[in-house]
mmCIF file of C-alpha atoms in Angstrom:
data_model
loop_
_atom_site.group_PDB
_atom_site.id
_atom_site.type_symbol
_atom_site.label_atom_id
_atom_site.label_comp_id
_atom_site.label_asym_id
_atom_site.label_seq_id
_atom_site.Cartn_x
_atom_site.Cartn_y
_atom_site.Cartn_z
ATOM 1 C CA UNK A 1 0.000 0.000 0.000
ATOM 2 C CA UNK A 2 1.309 3.419 -0.971
ATOM 3 C CA UNK A 3 1.121 6.190 1.636
ATOM 4 C CA UNK A 4 1.197 9.930 1.117
ATOM 5 C CA UNK A 5 4.114 10.657 3.435
ATOM 6 C CA UNK A 6 3.691 14.434 3.272
ATOM 7 C CA UNK A 7 0.003 14.224 4.183
ATOM 8 C CA UNK A 8 0.701 12.147 7.284
ATOM 9 C CA UNK A 9 3.800 14.116 8.258
ATOM 10 C CA UNK A 10 1.748 17.320 8.138
ATOM 11 C CA UNK A 11 -0.522 15.742 10.748
ATOM 12 C CA UNK A 12 2.506 14.846 12.904
ATOM 13 C CA UNK A 13 3.764 18.435 12.595
ATOM 14 C CA UNK A 14 0.434 19.693 13.948
ATOM 15 C CA UNK A 15 0.983 17.470 16.993
ATOM 16 C CA UNK A 16 4.505 18.862 17.338
ATOM 17 C CA UNK A 17 2.962 22.339 17.492
ATOM 18 C CA UNK A 18 0.669 21.065 20.236
ATOM 19 C CA UNK A 19 3.755 19.936 22.190
ATOM 20 C CA UNK A 20 5.351 23.366 21.730
ATOM 21 C CA UNK A 21 2.178 25.035 23.014
ATOM 22 C CA UNK A 22 2.566 22.895 26.166
ATOM 23 C CA UNK A 23 6.214 24.051 26.441
ATOM 24 C CA UNK A 24 7.491 20.614 25.431
ATOM 25 C CA UNK A 25 10.109 19.993 22.735
ATOM 26 C CA UNK A 26 7.994 20.099 19.550
ATOM 27 C CA UNK A 27 7.901 16.510 18.363
ATOM 28 C CA UNK A 28 4.765 14.781 17.115
ATOM 29 C CA UNK A 29 4.144 11.196 16.045
ATOM 30 C CA UNK A 30 1.335 9.172 14.510
ATOM 31 C CA UNK A 31 0.799 5.543 13.612
ATOM 32 C CA UNK A 32 -0.984 4.629 10.391
ATOM 33 C CA UNK A 33 -2.316 1.217 9.342
ATOM 34 C CA UNK A 34 -4.083 0.515 6.036
ATOM 35 C CA UNK A 35 -3.845 4.251 5.281
ATOM 36 C CA UNK A 36 -5.899 5.092 8.389
ATOM 37 C CA UNK A 37 -4.778 6.963 11.485
ATOM 38 C CA UNK A 38 -4.552 4.506 14.396
ATOM 39 C CA UNK A 39 -2.872 6.565 17.116
ATOM 40 C CA UNK A 40 -1.091 9.813 17.846
ATOM 41 C CA UNK A 41 1.276 11.241 20.412
ATOM 42 C CA UNK A 42 3.389 14.285 21.135
ATOM 43 C CA UNK A 43 6.213 14.957 23.540
ATOM 44 C CA UNK A 44 4.994 15.060 27.152
ATOM 45 C CA UNK A 45 7.937 14.165 29.423
ATOM 46 C CA UNK A 46 7.852 17.489 31.312
ATOM 47 C CA UNK A 47 4.069 17.589 31.752
ATOM 48 C CA UNK A 48 3.784 13.918 32.721
ATOM 49 C CA UNK A 49 7.010 13.705 34.789
ATOM 50 C CA UNK A 50 7.910 10.700 32.636
ATOM 51 C CA UNK A 51 11.266 10.501 30.848
ATOM 52 C CA UNK A 52 9.826 7.899 28.473
ATOM 53 C CA UNK A 53 6.928 10.105 27.314
ATOM 54 C CA UNK A 54 8.441 10.848 23.901
ATOM 55 C CA UNK A 55 6.015 11.398 21.025
ATOM 56 C CA UNK A 56 6.815 7.981 19.543
ATOM 57 C CA UNK A 57 6.292 6.193 22.859
ATOM 58 C CA UNK A 58 2.956 7.905 23.392
ATOM 59 C CA UNK A 59 1.822 6.920 19.885
ATOM 60 C CA UNK A 60 3.024 3.316 20.374
ATOM 61 C CA UNK A 61 1.152 3.021 23.694
ATOM 62 C CA UNK A 62 -2.018 4.442 22.165
ATOM 63 C CA UNK A 63 -1.779 2.159 19.116
ATOM 64 C CA UNK A 64 -1.392 -0.904 21.327
ATOM 65 C CA UNK A 65 -4.604 0.023 23.123
ATOM 66 C CA UNK A 66 -6.489 0.679 19.873
ATOM 67 C CA UNK A 67 -5.313 -2.553 18.218
ATOM 68 C CA UNK A 68 -5.498 -4.542 21.477
ATOM 69 C CA UNK A 69 -2.052 -5.917 20.745
ATOM 70 C CA UNK A 70 1.523 -5.043 21.644
ATOM 71 C CA UNK A 71 2.546 -6.109 18.148
ATOM 72 C CA UNK A 72 1.803 -3.302 15.712
ATOM 73 C CA UNK A 73 2.156 -5.373 12.550
ATOM 74 C CA UNK A 74 1.881 -3.618 9.161
ATOM 75 C CA UNK A 75 1.966 -0.126 10.642
ATOM 76 C CA UNK A 76 3.904 2.999 9.738
ATOM 77 C CA UNK A 77 5.147 5.418 12.372
ATOM 78 C CA UNK A 78 5.530 9.053 11.294
ATOM 79 C CA UNK A 79 7.560 11.312 13.563
ATOM 80 C CA UNK A 80 8.868 14.837 13.141
ATOM 81 C CA UNK A 81 12.326 14.093 14.589
ATOM 82 C CA UNK A 82 14.587 11.084 14.134
ATOM 83 C CA UNK A 83 13.926 8.688 17.031
ATOM 84 C CA UNK A 84 16.336 8.069 19.897
ATOM 85 C CA UNK A 85 17.568 4.635 20.970
ATOM 86 C CA UNK A 86 14.708 4.155 23.480
ATOM 87 C CA UNK A 87 12.087 4.801 20.823
ATOM 88 C CA UNK A 88 13.849 2.673 18.208
ATOM 89 C CA UNK A 89 13.998 -0.211 20.685
ATOM 90 C CA UNK A 90 10.273 0.089 21.340
ATOM 91 C CA UNK A 91 9.544 0.211 17.596
ATOM 92 C CA UNK A 92 11.532 -2.979 17.032
ATOM 93 C CA UNK A 93 9.707 -4.784 19.848
ATOM 94 C CA UNK A 94 6.357 -3.533 18.510
ATOM 95 C CA UNK A 95 7.230 -4.796 15.010
ATOM 96 C CA UNK A 96 6.561 -1.470 13.306
ATOM 97 C CA UNK A 97 6.852 -2.019 9.558
ATOM 98 C CA UNK A 98 8.029 1.415 8.461
ATOM 99 C CA UNK A 99 9.409 4.552 10.071
ATOM 100 C CA UNK A 100 9.088 7.911 8.319
ATOM 101 C CA UNK A 101 10.759 10.870 9.999
ATOM 102 C CA UNK A 102 11.294 14.535 9.174
ATOM 103 C CA UNK A 103 14.436 16.030 10.720
ATOM 104 C CA UNK A 104 17.617 14.149 11.557
ATOM 105 C CA UNK A 105 18.917 14.328 15.131
ATOM 106 C CA UNK A 106 22.699 14.522 15.078
ATOM 107 C CA UNK A 107 22.973 14.170 18.870
ATOM 108 C CA UNK A 108 20.646 11.254 19.690
ATOM 109 C CA UNK A 109 19.215 9.960 16.396
ATOM 110 C CA UNK A 110 19.315 6.165 16.349
ATOM 111 C CA UNK A 111 18.641 5.565 12.650
ATOM 112 C CA UNK A 112 22.054 6.608 11.456
ATOM 113 C CA UNK A 113 22.643 10.228 12.464
ATOM 114 C CA UNK A 114 24.275 9.642 15.873
ATOM 115 C CA UNK A 115 24.093 5.836 15.996
ATOM 116 C CA UNK A 116 22.491 3.237 13.770
ATOM 117 C CA UNK A 117 20.570 1.039 16.175
ATOM 118 C CA UNK A 118 17.628 0.492 13.836
ATOM 119 C CA UNK A 119 19.716 -1.299 11.203
ATOM 120 C CA UNK A 120 21.859 -3.359 13.585
ATOM 121 C CA UNK A 121 22.095 -6.903 12.220
ATOM 122 C CA UNK A 122 21.512 -8.359 15.686
ATOM 123 C CA UNK A 123 17.774 -7.579 15.452
ATOM 124 C CA UNK A 124 15.491 -10.192 13.932
ATOM 125 C CA UNK A 125 12.945 -7.534 12.901
ATOM 126 C CA UNK A 126 13.802 -5.030 10.188
ATOM 127 C CA UNK A 127 12.113 -1.655 9.809
ATOM 128 C CA UNK A 128 12.025 0.261 6.535
ATOM 129 C CA UNK A 129 13.197 3.833 7.130
ATOM 130 C CA UNK A 130 12.411 6.973 5.141
ATOM 131 C CA UNK A 131 14.014 10.177 6.409
ATOM 132 C CA UNK A 132 13.821 13.827 5.440
ATOM 133 C CA UNK A 133 10.080 14.087 4.761
ATOM 134 C CA UNK A 134 9.166 17.737 5.443
ATOM 135 C CA UNK A 135 12.537 18.165 7.124
ATOM 136 C CA UNK A 136 12.668 21.952 6.689
ATOM 137 C CA UNK A 137 9.304 22.455 8.397
ATOM 138 C CA UNK A 138 10.302 20.303 11.350
ATOM 139 C CA UNK A 139 13.698 21.968 11.725
ATOM 140 C CA UNK A 140 12.092 25.410 11.652
ATOM 141 C CA UNK A 141 9.683 24.437 14.425
ATOM 142 C CA UNK A 142 12.482 22.982 16.575
ATOM 143 C CA UNK A 143 14.829 25.921 15.996
ATOM 144 C CA UNK A 144 12.131 28.474 16.829
ATOM 145 C CA UNK A 145 11.293 26.592 20.043
ATOM 146 C CA UNK A 146 14.901 26.462 21.258
ATOM 147 C CA UNK A 147 15.560 30.071 20.212
ATOM 148 C CA UNK A 148 12.598 31.168 22.323
ATOM 149 C CA UNK A 149 13.863 29.060 25.254
ATOM 150 C CA UNK A 150 17.309 30.669 25.024
ATOM 151 C CA UNK A 151 15.807 34.167 24.878
ATOM 152 C CA UNK A 152 13.635 33.493 27.924
ATOM 153 C CA UNK A 153 16.668 32.197 29.809
ATOM 154 C CA UNK A 154 18.606 35.413 29.054
ATOM 155 C CA UNK A 155 15.856 37.685 30.329
#
C-alpha cells in the first residue's frame, strides 16, 4: 500500500505544534495502518514527569490500546524528529513495519545520524526507514522553540 508521506507528516507536525504550546520539545508522532490513522502522540515528558513520554512512545502506547495488541504489525510510524535509541527499541519490539521521519537528530538519532541502532544486524525484525520528509518544516519548528527558550533564559 502506498502512503502519502507528506500528508501524514503534516498531521505529525500539527501534533509537534501542540507539544510546543505545552512548552514541550515540539515533536509529534502518529501511527498509520491501512492508510488510516490509528494513534497519535506528542512529547509530554515534562508535563507527565515521565522521561519515556516521547512522542513515539505515546503513539506506540495508544496504538497498542487501539489494536489490542503489543505487536503493531503492518503499521507505519511518522515522527517529526529522528527517534532516539529508546524509541527505536520500542519500535523494534512492537514490530513497526516502516518509520518515516522529518528532521535528523545529530545528537541522539538512532537511525544513522548519531548511531544506527535500527539497522543493527543483531535484530530479527527489520524496519524500513524513510528520512527527510518535510525536514525543513520540522527543523524550523524545533529551531524556533529552542531560540525562544534561550531568549527566555537570558531575560
